[in-house]
Amino acid sequence: MNEEEEKMEGEEGTRRRQGGGLWTVWGGALPAPPVPICAAVAPPPLPPPPPPPLLPPPPPPLSGAVREQGRRAPPGIMAGCGSQLSACLFEYDTPRIVLIRSRKVGLMNRAVQLLILAYVIGWVFLWEKGYQETDSVVSSVTTKVKGVTRTNSSNLGVRIWDVADYVVPAQHDNAPFIMTNMIITLNQKQGNCPELPDKNTVCESSADCIADSVSTHSNGIATGNCVPYSDTVKTCEVTAWCPVENDTHVPSPAFLKGAENFTLLVKNNIWYPKFNFTKRNILPSVNSSYLKSCIYNSETDPICPIFRLGSIVKSAGHNFQEMAIEGGIMGIQINWDCNLDRSASHCVPKYSFRRLDTRDSDHNVSPGYNFRFARYYKDKNGTDVRTLIKAFGIRFDIIVFGKAGKFDIIPTMINIGSGLALFGVATVLCDIIVLYCMKKKFYYREKKYKYVEDYELGPSDTYGTEQ
């Protein structure tokens, strides 16, 4: 077979393979069997189903060590927990800062900050001395009254009154009482006598009196007899100290009107336990000769501890002679405010005065201050006799208060920290103006806040660390 025939045979074989009419074999091509035209082509048979897979035998029971190892977290979870702990310890989060170029907001922010700075420096540190530790005062007070006066009355005659007569009681804690007026009932003895006349004691006969009765305002216990009180009035008889006291009329002017010139020496010792600081109101610069001659004056003698009674009442805005008739209560206030960062010589008392009992002309029920006391003795027959005195006077309550301060680092740092925290008010105020009041509030909100939707990360997510 020549080359031309081989070429033709190869082309014919190729056509047969493409048309599906020949079976291609090595060395040539065999003709395909004829297929009837009308015969149906049967589908190829389905392959049989594969046999079910054989289950492996159950594994042998695990030992305790193997089971414990199975409970442990996989290495990936342990690595994730470690990374979270590392992020918590070694990463820092900072808030987002938006710079807004606005003259209005900028000036308002600086103005608020300036006000806060002025408050912290001016009020907290300079006025209130917020850099100091403070302590309250502990004090003791003793007093001494001096003065002599003379009276001339119908029942007592001419009489000299000194300290032992008008200071009752002789010793009193922080509140000496000085008698300025009185009602005296002399030579009282226990017995039977007529009661003072009033609507409950006036009688016509003994039938109007109830024996052994006693009332709140009676001077004794009723005997049940009706006896003459005067030529025209009868009252029920009582067993009491007789004659009974008649206090319906208070002497005016005051019986001891000369008490206006009496003097009161106040000795006050103070102690600040936290700083172990002590001092007294009689200063080291005061000597005996000065103390004997000085009288307190807020302008000329502000350190003198001796006070004239009339001046005390006048300094409180009242008249001594009017107050002396029914009595009252005066307050002498001693203020010890000491800055112990300075010299101790600058720690001096400051005195002030005010009336403490209420004096209202529209509601003048039971005014003033009074009480009763008696002086007892025996007459020549050995009978107990007393002189009853209803004393009106002025009680001087001495009130000591004060505060000492000294530099301490702890209150200083606390107040500095509080002041710095107040600067956040400026930021909050400006945020309110910018985000809710300005025309571009929606634009500023968009720039200030970053909104992030919540979603779950898949295994391929990299948290934005890989691009």
PDB file of C-alpha atoms in Angstrom, residues 119-131:
ATOM      1  CA  TYR A 119     -14.732  79.400  91.064  1.00  0.00           C
ATOM      2  CA  VAL A 120     -12.052  76.838  91.890  1.00  0.00           C
ATOM      3  CA  ILE A 121      -9.284  79.376  92.498  1.00  0.00           C
ATOM      4  CA  GLY A 122     -11.296  82.235  93.962  1.00  0.00           C
ATOM      5  CA  TRP A 123     -13.917  80.474  96.040  1.00  0.00           C
ATOM      6  CA  VAL A 124     -12.583  76.993  96.810  1.00  0.00           C
ATOM      7  CA  PHE A 125      -8.928  77.826  97.430  1.00  0.00           C
ATOM      8  CA  LEU A 126      -8.738  81.513  98.361  1.00  0.00           C
ATOM      9  CA  TRP A 127     -12.028  82.104 100.180  1.00  0.00           C
ATOM     10  CA  GLU A 128     -12.818  78.653 101.593  1.00  0.00           C
ATOM     11  CA  LYS A 129      -9.144  77.674 101.883  1.00  0.00           C
ATOM     12  CA  GLY A 130      -9.693  74.293 100.305  1.00  0.00           C
ATOM     13  CA  TYR A 131      -6.009  73.467 100.687  1.00  0.00           C
TER      14      TYR A 131
END
